[in-house]
Each structure stands twice: as C-alpha cells, then as structure tokens.
Short mmCIF file of C-alpha atoms and ligand atoms in Angstrom, two decimals:
data_model
loop_
_atom_site.label_atom_id
_atom_site.label_comp_id
_atom_site.label_asym_id
_atom_site.label_seq_id
_atom_site.Cartn_x
_atom_site.Cartn_y
_atom_site.Cartn_z
CA MET A 111 0.00 0.00 0.00
CA LYS A 112 2.82 2.36 1.05
CA LEU A 113 4.66 1.51 -2.18
CA LEU A 114 1.51 2.20 -4.20
CA LEU A 115 1.11 5.62 -2.55
CA ILE A 116 4.74 6.57 -3.19
CA SER A 117 4.50 5.56 -6.84
CA ALA A 118 1.21 7.50 -7.30
CA LEU A 119 2.81 10.57 -5.72
CA LEU A 120 5.85 10.20 -7.97
CA SER A 121 3.81 9.97 -11.18
CA PHE A 122 1.71 12.98 -10.13
CA THR A 123 4.89 15.02 -9.48
CA LEU A 124 6.34 13.99 -12.85
CA ALA A 125 3.12 14.82 -14.72
CA PHE A 126 2.85 18.19 -12.94
CA THR A 127 6.45 19.10 -13.76
CA ALA A 128 5.92 18.12 -17.40
CA SER A 129 2.75 20.20 -17.74
CA CYS A 130 4.52 23.24 -16.23
CA ALA A 131 7.39 22.77 -18.65
CA ASN A 132 4.95 22.88 -21.60
CA LYS A 133 3.35 26.09 -20.46
CA PRO A 134 5.03 29.25 -21.70
CA ASP A 135 6.54 31.13 -18.78
CA ARG A 136 4.24 34.10 -18.30
CA ASP A 137 6.68 35.97 -16.07
CA THR A 138 9.34 36.22 -18.76
CA THR A 139 7.01 38.09 -21.06
CA LEU A 140 4.48 39.78 -18.87
CA GLY A 141 5.57 40.80 -15.41
CA HIS A 142 2.82 39.81 -13.01
CA GLN A 143 -0.17 39.80 -15.35
CA PRO A 144 -2.15 36.61 -14.94
CA LEU A 145 -3.78 36.81 -18.39
CA SER A 146 -2.28 36.88 -21.85
CA LEU A 147 -3.35 39.51 -24.40
CA SER A 148 -5.73 37.23 -26.29
CA GLU A 149 -7.19 35.86 -23.07
CA ALA A 150 -7.78 39.36 -21.74
CA PHE A 151 -9.49 40.54 -24.94
CA SER A 152 -11.32 37.27 -25.62
CA SER A 153 -14.78 38.68 -24.96
CA HIS A 154 -14.06 41.76 -27.11
CA PHE A 155 -12.20 40.71 -30.27
CA ALA A 156 -9.46 38.36 -31.47
CA ILE A 157 -5.85 39.47 -31.04
CA GLY A 158 -3.80 38.47 -34.06
CA SER A 159 -0.24 38.64 -35.24
CA ALA A 160 1.45 38.49 -38.60
CA ILE A 161 3.65 35.41 -38.72
CA ASN A 162 6.75 34.91 -40.87
CA THR A 163 8.31 31.75 -42.29
CA GLN A 164 10.79 31.15 -39.45
CA GLN A 165 8.03 31.49 -36.88
CA ALA A 166 5.64 29.17 -38.72
CA ASN A 167 8.31 26.48 -39.06
CA GLY A 168 9.44 26.86 -35.46
CA LEU A 169 13.01 28.05 -36.11
CA ASP A 170 12.36 31.33 -34.29
CA ALA A 171 11.45 29.68 -30.99
CA GLN A 172 11.38 32.89 -28.94
CA SER A 173 8.75 34.43 -31.19
CA VAL A 174 6.79 31.17 -31.23
CA ALA A 175 6.61 31.24 -27.42
CA ILE A 176 5.05 34.70 -27.63
CA LEU A 177 2.65 33.66 -30.40
CA ASN A 178 1.59 30.60 -28.41
CA LEU A 179 0.83 32.65 -25.34
CA HIS A 180 -0.57 35.95 -26.56
CA PHE A 181 -2.24 35.62 -29.96
CA ASN A 182 -5.24 33.64 -31.16
CA SER A 183 -5.21 34.61 -34.83
CA LEU A 184 -2.42 34.43 -37.42
CA THR A 185 -1.93 36.18 -40.77
CA PRO A 186 1.01 35.13 -42.97
CA GLU A 187 3.25 38.17 -43.40
CA ASN A 188 4.41 36.94 -46.82
CA ASP A 189 3.87 33.19 -47.25
CA MET A 190 0.51 33.33 -49.03
CA LYS A 191 1.31 36.15 -51.44
CA TRP A 192 1.05 35.41 -55.15
CA GLU A 193 4.83 35.51 -55.79
CA ARG A 194 5.35 32.84 -53.11
CA ILE A 195 2.40 30.61 -54.07
CA GLN A 196 2.57 30.72 -57.87
CA PRO A 197 5.93 32.20 -58.93
CA GLN A 198 5.46 30.84 -62.45
CA GLU A 199 2.28 29.99 -64.27
CA ASN A 200 0.83 26.75 -62.87
CA VAL A 201 3.90 26.16 -60.67
CA PHE A 202 2.53 26.19 -57.15
CA THR A 203 4.64 26.18 -53.99
CA PHE A 204 2.59 25.39 -50.93
CA GLU A 205 5.37 24.21 -48.63
CA ALA A 206 5.55 27.30 -46.40
CA SER A 207 1.79 27.89 -46.39
CA ASP A 208 1.14 24.23 -45.51
CA THR A 209 3.63 24.49 -42.63
CA LEU A 210 1.85 27.59 -41.38
CA ALA A 211 -1.59 25.96 -41.72
CA ALA A 212 -0.35 22.96 -39.72
CA TYR A 213 1.00 25.23 -36.95
CA ALA A 214 -2.28 27.19 -36.82
CA LYS A 215 -4.25 23.95 -36.55
CA LYS A 216 -2.01 22.46 -33.89
CA SER A 217 -2.03 25.62 -31.80
CA GLN A 218 -5.78 26.12 -32.38
CA LYS A 219 -5.45 29.61 -33.75
CA ASP A 220 -7.57 31.24 -36.43
CA LEU A 221 -5.82 31.50 -39.76
CA ILE A 222 -6.40 34.53 -41.98
CA GLY A 223 -5.38 34.42 -45.65
CA HIS A 224 -3.39 37.33 -47.07
CA ALA A 225 -3.72 38.31 -49.94
CA LEU A 226 -5.42 37.04 -53.10
CA VAL A 227 -5.38 40.02 -55.47
CA TRP A 228 -2.80 42.79 -55.02
CA HIS A 229 -0.76 44.98 -57.37
CA GLN A 230 2.42 44.24 -55.37
CA GLN A 231 4.30 40.93 -55.00
CA THR A 232 2.55 39.61 -58.07
CA PRO A 233 4.96 38.29 -60.70
CA SER A 234 4.95 40.08 -64.05
CA TRP A 235 4.01 36.87 -65.94
CA VAL A 236 0.50 37.22 -64.50
CA PHE A 237 -0.17 40.24 -66.69
CA GLU A 238 1.86 39.26 -69.77
CA ASP A 239 1.85 36.79 -72.62
CA ALA A 240 4.90 34.84 -73.84
CA SER A 241 6.17 37.83 -75.82
CA GLY A 242 5.88 40.21 -72.87
CA GLU A 243 2.75 42.00 -74.14
CA LEU A 244 -0.11 42.69 -71.73
CA VAL A 245 -2.74 39.95 -71.87
CA GLY A 246 -6.43 40.68 -72.46
CA ARG A 247 -9.28 40.78 -69.93
CA GLU A 248 -10.45 37.18 -70.36
CA ARG A 249 -6.98 35.68 -69.97
CA LEU A 250 -6.26 37.73 -66.85
CA LEU A 251 -9.62 36.81 -65.35
CA ALA A 252 -8.88 33.14 -66.03
CA ARG A 253 -5.49 33.47 -64.28
CA MET A 254 -7.10 35.23 -61.34
CA LYS A 255 -9.67 32.47 -61.03
CA THR A 256 -7.10 29.67 -61.27
CA HIS A 257 -4.99 31.29 -58.57
CA ILE A 258 -7.87 31.96 -56.20
CA PHE A 259 -9.28 28.46 -56.62
CA ALA A 260 -5.84 26.92 -56.03
CA ILE A 261 -5.02 28.66 -52.76
CA ALA A 262 -8.38 29.59 -51.28
CA GLY A 263 -9.69 26.17 -52.34
CA ARG A 264 -6.75 24.36 -50.72
CA TYR A 265 -7.49 25.82 -47.27
CA LYS A 266 -11.24 26.20 -47.65
CA ASN A 267 -11.98 24.25 -44.48
CA GLN A 268 -9.41 26.03 -42.35
CA ILE A 269 -8.95 29.66 -43.33
CA LYS A 270 -11.37 31.82 -41.41
CA GLY A 271 -11.21 34.83 -43.69
CA TRP A 272 -9.32 36.11 -46.74
CA ASP A 273 -7.98 39.52 -47.67
CA VAL A 274 -9.48 39.09 -51.13
CA VAL A 275 -8.39 42.41 -52.61
CA ASN A 276 -5.58 44.47 -51.12
CA GLU A 277 -4.81 48.18 -51.61
CA ALA A 278 -6.98 48.87 -54.67
CA PHE A 279 -7.72 52.52 -53.85
CA ASN A 280 -5.83 55.81 -54.09
CA GLU A 281 -5.87 58.28 -51.22
CA ASP A 282 -8.61 60.35 -52.90
CA GLY A 283 -10.96 57.36 -53.11
CA SER A 284 -10.44 56.69 -56.81
CA LEU A 285 -9.32 53.28 -58.05
CA ARG A 286 -5.58 52.69 -58.28
CA GLU A 287 -4.38 52.34 -61.90
CA SER A 288 -3.01 48.85 -61.30
CA LYS A 289 -2.60 46.30 -64.06
CA TRP A 290 -5.65 44.53 -62.65
CA TYR A 291 -7.70 47.67 -63.24
CA GLN A 292 -6.10 48.58 -66.56
CA ILE A 293 -6.62 45.16 -68.11
CA ILE A 294 -9.87 43.92 -66.57
CA GLY A 295 -11.62 47.17 -65.68
CA LYS A 296 -13.31 48.28 -62.49
CA ASP A 297 -15.21 45.00 -62.04
CA TYR A 298 -11.97 43.13 -61.26
CA ILE A 299 -12.80 43.64 -57.60
CA GLU A 300 -16.24 42.07 -58.01
CA LYS A 301 -14.75 39.13 -59.91
CA ALA A 302 -12.18 38.52 -57.18
CA PHE A 303 -14.90 38.39 -54.53
CA GLU A 304 -17.08 36.10 -56.68
CA TYR A 305 -14.23 33.65 -57.27
CA ALA A 306 -13.22 33.71 -53.60
CA HIS A 307 -16.80 32.95 -52.58
CA GLN A 308 -16.96 30.04 -55.02
CA ALA A 309 -13.58 28.65 -53.95
CA ALA A 310 -14.06 29.01 -50.18
CA PRO A 311 -17.75 29.47 -49.39
CA LYS A 312 -17.21 29.26 -45.62
CA ALA A 313 -14.42 31.84 -45.43
CA LYS A 314 -15.20 35.46 -44.61
CA LEU A 315 -14.22 37.79 -47.42
CA TYR A 316 -12.47 41.08 -46.71
CA TYR A 317 -11.27 44.18 -48.53
CA ASN A 318 -7.97 45.37 -46.99
CA ASP A 319 -6.14 48.70 -47.32
CA TYR A 320 -4.05 51.30 -45.51
CA ASN A 321 -5.09 54.86 -44.52
CA LEU A 322 -8.78 53.99 -44.45
CA PHE A 323 -9.15 56.47 -41.61
CA LYS A 324 -8.96 59.11 -44.36
CA ALA A 325 -12.51 60.11 -45.24
CA ALA A 326 -12.04 60.30 -49.02
CA LYS A 327 -10.35 56.91 -49.24
CA MET A 328 -12.90 55.21 -46.99
CA ASP A 329 -15.74 56.79 -48.99
CA GLY A 330 -14.36 55.21 -52.18
CA VAL A 331 -14.25 51.85 -50.42
CA ILE A 332 -17.78 52.24 -49.03
CA ALA A 333 -19.09 53.05 -52.54
CA MET A 334 -17.42 49.83 -53.78
CA VAL A 335 -19.01 47.86 -50.92
CA LYS A 336 -22.44 49.22 -51.84
CA ARG A 337 -21.90 48.29 -55.49
CA LEU A 338 -21.07 44.72 -54.51
CA GLN A 339 -24.00 44.54 -52.12
CA ALA A 340 -26.40 45.86 -54.81
CA LYS A 341 -25.22 43.09 -57.13
CA GLY A 342 -25.58 40.41 -54.46
CA ILE A 343 -21.82 39.74 -54.32
CA ARG A 344 -20.66 38.72 -50.88
CA ILE A 345 -18.20 40.89 -48.94
CA ASP A 346 -18.03 40.48 -45.17
CA GLY A 347 -15.55 42.94 -43.78
CA ILE A 348 -13.13 45.80 -44.22
CA GLY A 349 -9.58 45.74 -42.91
CA GLU A 350 -7.81 48.96 -41.95
CA GLN A 351 -4.13 48.03 -41.95
CA ALA A 352 -3.28 50.70 -39.35
CA HIS A 353 0.40 51.39 -40.05
CA TYR A 354 0.50 54.53 -37.94
CA GLY A 355 2.90 57.11 -36.57
CA ILE A 356 3.25 58.12 -32.94
CA GLU A 357 0.07 60.22 -33.09
CA PRO A 358 -2.57 57.84 -34.45
CA PRO A 359 -5.62 59.41 -36.09
CA ILE A 360 -8.07 58.53 -33.30
CA GLU A 361 -10.93 60.85 -34.25
CA GLU A 362 -10.84 60.11 -37.97
CA LEU A 363 -10.60 56.39 -37.29
CA ASP A 364 -13.60 56.59 -34.99
CA ILE A 365 -15.69 58.07 -37.83
CA SER A 366 -14.40 55.59 -40.40
CA ILE A 367 -15.18 52.53 -38.22
CA GLN A 368 -18.74 53.81 -37.88
CA LYS A 369 -19.01 54.17 -41.68
CA VAL A 370 -18.13 50.49 -42.06
CA ALA A 371 -20.57 49.50 -39.33
CA ASP A 372 -23.33 51.41 -41.15
CA THR A 373 -22.92 49.16 -44.21
CA GLY A 374 -23.51 46.09 -42.04
CA LEU A 375 -19.95 44.83 -42.55
CA THR A 376 -17.48 44.07 -39.78
CA MET A 377 -14.27 45.98 -39.31
CA MET A 378 -10.86 44.55 -38.69
CA ILE A 379 -7.61 46.20 -37.72
CA THR A 380 -5.34 44.01 -39.80
CA GLU A 381 -1.69 45.16 -39.67
CA LEU A 382 -1.29 47.40 -36.64
CA ASP A 383 2.10 48.91 -35.86
CA ILE A 384 3.14 52.35 -34.61
CA SER A 385 6.42 53.80 -35.83
CA VAL A 386 8.23 56.02 -33.34
CA LEU A 387 10.46 57.45 -36.07
CA LYS A 388 10.00 60.59 -38.10
CA PHE A 389 8.59 59.87 -41.53
CA PRO A 390 10.68 61.42 -44.32
CA ASP A 391 7.62 62.33 -46.40
CA GLU A 392 4.73 63.30 -44.11
CA ASP A 393 2.25 63.59 -46.99
CA ASN A 394 2.74 60.00 -48.05
CA MET A 395 2.54 58.07 -44.82
CA GLY A 396 0.70 54.80 -45.14
CA ALA A 397 2.21 51.61 -46.46
CA ASP A 398 3.11 52.12 -50.09
CA ILE A 399 6.10 49.79 -50.26
CA SER A 400 7.40 51.39 -53.44
CA LEU A 401 8.39 54.46 -51.37
CA SER A 402 12.13 54.43 -50.65
CA PHE A 403 14.65 56.90 -49.20
CA ALA A 404 18.42 56.62 -48.67
CA LEU A 405 19.40 56.01 -45.05
CA ASP A 406 19.81 59.32 -43.26
CA LYS A 407 21.16 59.43 -39.69
CA ALA A 408 18.81 62.27 -38.80
CA TYR A 409 15.90 59.87 -39.29
CA ASN A 410 17.44 57.08 -37.24
CA PRO A 411 17.86 58.52 -33.72
CA TYR A 412 17.28 55.38 -31.63
CA LYS A 413 19.95 53.04 -32.96
CA LYS A 414 20.96 52.11 -29.44
CA GLY A 415 17.54 52.15 -27.81
CA ILE A 416 14.33 54.14 -27.67
CA SER A 417 14.17 57.28 -25.50
CA ALA A 418 11.95 57.25 -22.41
CA SER A 419 9.75 60.01 -23.82
CA SER A 420 9.20 58.16 -27.10
CA GLN A 421 8.39 54.97 -25.22
CA GLU A 422 5.81 56.92 -23.21
CA LYS A 423 4.28 58.35 -26.39
CA LEU A 424 4.16 54.85 -27.86
CA ALA A 425 2.37 53.57 -24.76
CA ASN A 426 -0.17 56.40 -24.96
CA ALA A 427 -0.72 55.81 -28.67
CA TYR A 428 -1.44 52.10 -28.13
CA LEU A 429 -3.69 52.80 -25.15
CA SER A 430 -5.73 55.41 -27.03
CA LEU A 431 -6.16 53.08 -29.97
CA PHE A 432 -7.26 50.12 -27.87
CA LYS A 433 -9.67 52.37 -25.94
CA LEU A 434 -11.21 53.32 -29.28
CA PHE A 435 -11.32 49.69 -30.44
CA LEU A 436 -13.13 48.75 -27.23
CA THR A 437 -15.76 51.45 -27.76
CA HIS A 438 -16.42 49.85 -31.18
CA GLN A 439 -16.11 46.26 -30.03
CA GLN A 440 -19.51 45.30 -31.43
CA HIS A 441 -18.19 46.26 -34.89
CA ILE A 442 -14.62 44.96 -34.62
CA ASP A 443 -13.82 41.26 -35.05
CA ARG A 444 -10.07 41.26 -34.76
CA VAL A 445 -7.05 43.45 -34.04
CA THR A 446 -3.89 42.06 -35.65
CA LEU A 447 -0.36 43.34 -34.95
CA TRP A 448 1.96 43.31 -37.98
CA GLY A 449 4.70 41.23 -36.41
CA VAL A 450 5.78 39.79 -33.08
CA SER A 451 8.80 41.78 -31.93
CA ASP A 452 10.75 44.88 -32.96
CA ASN A 453 13.45 42.53 -34.27
CA ASP A 454 11.56 41.56 -37.35
CA THR A 455 9.28 44.41 -38.26
CA TRP A 456 9.17 45.71 -41.84
CA ARG A 457 9.25 49.18 -40.26
CA ASN A 458 13.01 48.83 -39.71
CA ASP A 459 13.38 48.99 -43.49
CA TRP A 460 10.54 51.15 -44.73
CA PRO A 461 10.63 53.73 -46.11
CA MET A 462 14.34 53.87 -45.26
CA ALA A 463 16.32 50.62 -45.05
CA GLY A 464 18.47 50.00 -41.97
CA ARG A 465 16.69 52.05 -39.28
CA SER A 466 15.88 50.89 -35.73
CA ASP A 467 12.18 51.27 -35.10
CA TYR A 468 10.09 50.17 -32.12
CA PRO A 469 6.54 49.75 -33.42
CA LEU A 470 5.32 46.51 -31.82
CA LEU A 471 4.33 45.18 -28.39
CA PHE A 472 7.42 43.04 -27.77
CA ASN A 473 10.96 44.40 -27.69
CA ARG A 474 14.17 43.09 -29.24
CA LYS A 475 14.72 40.82 -26.24
CA TYR A 476 11.28 39.27 -26.73
CA LYS A 477 9.91 40.87 -23.57
CA ALA A 478 6.51 42.51 -23.43
CA LYS A 479 6.82 46.30 -23.31
CA SER A 480 5.75 47.79 -20.00
CA PHE A 481 2.44 49.09 -21.37
CA VAL A 482 1.26 45.63 -22.49
CA SER A 483 0.05 44.97 -18.94
CA ASP A 484 -1.88 48.29 -19.15
CA LEU A 485 -3.57 47.04 -22.32
CA ILE A 486 -4.48 43.82 -20.52
CA ALA A 487 -5.84 45.77 -17.57
CA LEU A 488 -7.82 47.98 -19.96
CA ALA A 489 -9.46 44.91 -21.51
CA GLN A 490 -10.69 43.80 -18.12
CA GLN A 491 -12.21 47.11 -16.99
O1 LIG B 739 12.66 36.13 -48.16
C1 LIG B 739 13.42 36.88 -49.12
C2 LIG B 739 14.86 36.51 -49.05
O2 LIG B 739 15.01 35.16 -49.43
C3 LIG B 739 15.65 37.44 -49.98
O3 LIG B 739 17.01 37.16 -49.86
C4 LIG B 739 15.40 38.90 -49.62
C5 LIG B 739 16.11 39.87 -50.58
O4 LIG B 739 15.35 41.02 -50.82
O5 LIG B 739 14.02 39.13 -49.71
C6 LIG B 739 13.26 38.36 -48.82
O6 LIG B 739 11.91 38.66 -49.04
C7 LIG B 739 11.46 39.91 -48.53
C8 LIG B 739 10.30 39.60 -47.58
O7 LIG B 739 9.71 40.81 -47.18
C9 LIG B 739 10.74 38.82 -46.36
O8 LIG B 739 11.60 39.58 -45.58
C10 LIG B 739 11.00 40.75 -49.68
O9 LIG B 739 12.12 41.16 -50.46
C11 LIG B 739 10.28 41.97 -49.16
O10 LIG B 739 9.70 42.67 -50.27
C12 LIG B 739 9.17 41.53 -48.24
O11 LIG B 739 8.53 42.67 -47.72
C13 LIG B 739 7.23 42.46 -47.25
C14 LIG B 739 6.29 43.44 -47.95
O12 LIG B 739 4.98 43.33 -47.42
C15 LIG B 739 6.20 43.15 -49.43
O13 LIG B 739 5.63 41.90 -49.65
C16 LIG B 739 7.18 42.68 -45.75
O14 LIG B 739 7.92 41.63 -45.11
C17 LIG B 739 5.75 42.67 -45.24
O15 LIG B 739 5.71 43.06 -43.89
C18 LIG B 739 4.92 43.64 -46.06
O16 LIG B 739 3.58 43.53 -45.65
C19 LIG B 739 2.66 44.43 -46.27
C20 LIG B 739 1.33 43.72 -46.38
O17 LIG B 739 1.49 42.52 -47.11
C21 LIG B 739 0.29 44.63 -47.07
N1 LIG B 739 0.20 45.89 -46.38
C22 LIG B 739 1.43 46.62 -46.18
C23 LIG B 739 2.44 45.73 -45.44
C24 LIG B 739 3.71 46.46 -45.17
O18 LIG B 739 4.36 46.78 -46.35
#
C-alpha cells in the first residue's frame, strides 16, 4: 500500500512538472499579469499577429513562445502572397503555407489568408503573354480564377477569412491604376470576390487597405461595398491596416469605423504597428512599399535604444487606440499586430532601409513592453 502511494505521488509530481514545462513562462514576457493579451481581450475581439516563415516552421522559438501565449489569430506576413504561391504559371509552392496551416491547426489559432489580389508581390508573368505584351481581360480573369481556386480552395476548411483584394484605392478614393484595373476594368474587384466565394464558401471575405481612416479613401471603399451589395456579391468585412505614426488618427478612425458599421460589414484592424520614427515624407505616410529613401542618420535617432519620452508616447498611442477599439467592439472582429517583436518588423526597413524602429508590443529581447500589462488591464475594466 505504502509503495503504491509513493508511486502514485511520484507519477503525479512527474506529470505536474511536465505540464509546467509545456506552459510558456508568463513571467518572462508579462511581469505579473495573470492573463495573456488574447485571453484578456477574448470577450471583445481576437488578437492576431502576422507570422513569418521562421516562426511558422518553429526556427524562431522565442517568437513562437510569444505567439503561443498571446495571440489567437495568425496572418502570414508573406507566405501566401502570389509571388510565393505561384511564382510561375501553374507552378505552385505550398510548402511554407502548408507548414503555417499545420501550426495554426495544432495551436488552435484562427488562420487569416493574405492576400489574393494585389498589385504588389505579383509576378509580371501574371499580366503578360509569352512575348511580354499585356494579356487581355479574359486571360487575366482566367489566371485570377485559377490562382484563387488553387489557394483559397486548398485551405477552404481552415482559413477563417481572406484579404481578397488588397490596396486597390488611391488616397482620394479613386481606383488605383493597377494592371488589374487597366486590363480587366473596375469590375476586377467584383470578380475577385465572386471567385473567392466560389472557392471558399465558408471563409469570410475582406477588402484590406491602408489609410482607411482618411474620409475620401474610406468613402471610395464604401461606394465599392455598396456596389457589390447591390449586385448580391458577398463581402463580409473591411480591414484597416493601421500602419501609424506616434500620433494615431483617433478621431478620424472613430468616424471611419462607424461608416463600415453602417454598411452592415465588420471591421478589422489588420496590420497594426506604430512607428516612433520621423517619416521622411509626411504627406505619403501609409504603407506604399514602393516608397524608398536613402538612409539618413537624422531619421534614425534610436539606434541604441528608444528614449523614455518616445516609449511613453508609444504607450499612450497604443492605449488610445485600444480604448477606441473597445468602444467599437460590437463592430470589430479582430485586431492584428503586424509582427511579433521589434526585431523583425518591416518598419526597420521602410521607407528607409536600416533604421531601428520600435513599433510593436514586444521588444528586441522578446519581452513585453511595460504598457502591455496596461492594455491587458484595460481589456478587463
Ligand atoms: O525572403 C526573401 C529573401 O530570401 C531574400 O534574400 C530577400 C532579398 O530582398 O528578400 C526576402 O523577401 C522579402 C520579404 O519581405 C521577407 O523579408 C522581400 O524582399 C520583401 O519585399 C518583403 O517585404 C514584405 C512586404 O509586405 C512586401 O511583400 C514585408 O515583409 C511585409 O511586412 C509587407 O507587408 C505588407 C502587407 O502585405 C500589405 N500591407 C502593407 C504591409 C507592409 O508593407
């Protein structure tokens, strides 16, 4: 009997130690907060992160620990873009996206697809024939359909929602003169949504763009939404990327979220990050990746670490934004950060390569910034 008791005690101790070992160590990332970000916001909206290849395949273990603990939704930063999925016509490479889908399934996180139709990161063959001439409308529509059916169809039972069309509008609300628009015409957006619906009927379908807090741009998008709705074409949500500076546009964003809500669609914040650095061209802030400036020391002041005053401004910016998101929680489905830590944010290289920026919630040592516990507290108020 005594032996039986000792052995039971021993197996309990071993099992307990093993289960603790599997749990991410909250103290290393969060001070004394008992809840993670996604747990704290669970009754409000999902908390997502962009995920890159090394995180999806587990090589970047420190980021994976943060993803496991704090985020319940994942968007591939690059691994589902056209150039990665179909670099040449009918040559599909699903290795990285399959690895990501497997990680999302295993860790029970929502998976968001990004992006089906975009003017960037789309190989030139898509728009050209064998002699390099632009193809006609029907051929481009056929290529669009093949691509959408291949990728959205492949993950139709797993992907919760797709960024179907990305960045189709100019700042004034007119349609961007992309090759999609030039060759197919204005209904290319409708076609993309129709094909996505056919390929993945259960997935939510989103339009995604930056600077949608700007009234003119959002009005262009809302007019497009109404056109689709009038034709009975399904569109479920609008994503504001939210690549902001240290003074986020709280009041304008407030109005723009309400505009989306008034159409009956849901709103998502899809790529949130807040740069603490001065932008070299204030009129063109946003996320146009074709913008590029030579590295200039004057624009890279925090090479060795962020100043206390900038860190405080960053904290205030995040807190004001999340306060706003909470006031609109009935309209907002998800808030996704565009990256895990300041180590691997695109902001370090845009619009000036080689800067040190600090736009995310986790620092270069993979620790939660001090204000993350304030965000968690805010969610519980
Ligand atoms: O992985 C290759 C590497 O093999 C190669 O040696 C290297 C040389 O340039 O490039 C690497 O790929 C880069 C990739 O990021 C991964 O780091 C691409 O050049 C680079 O263009 C790519 O940038 C991405 C950018 O979109 C363009 O696709 C950023 O990571 C990504 O954060 C950014 O995300 C976009 C959203 O999709 C849409 N909204 C704006 C947002 C920010 O630009």
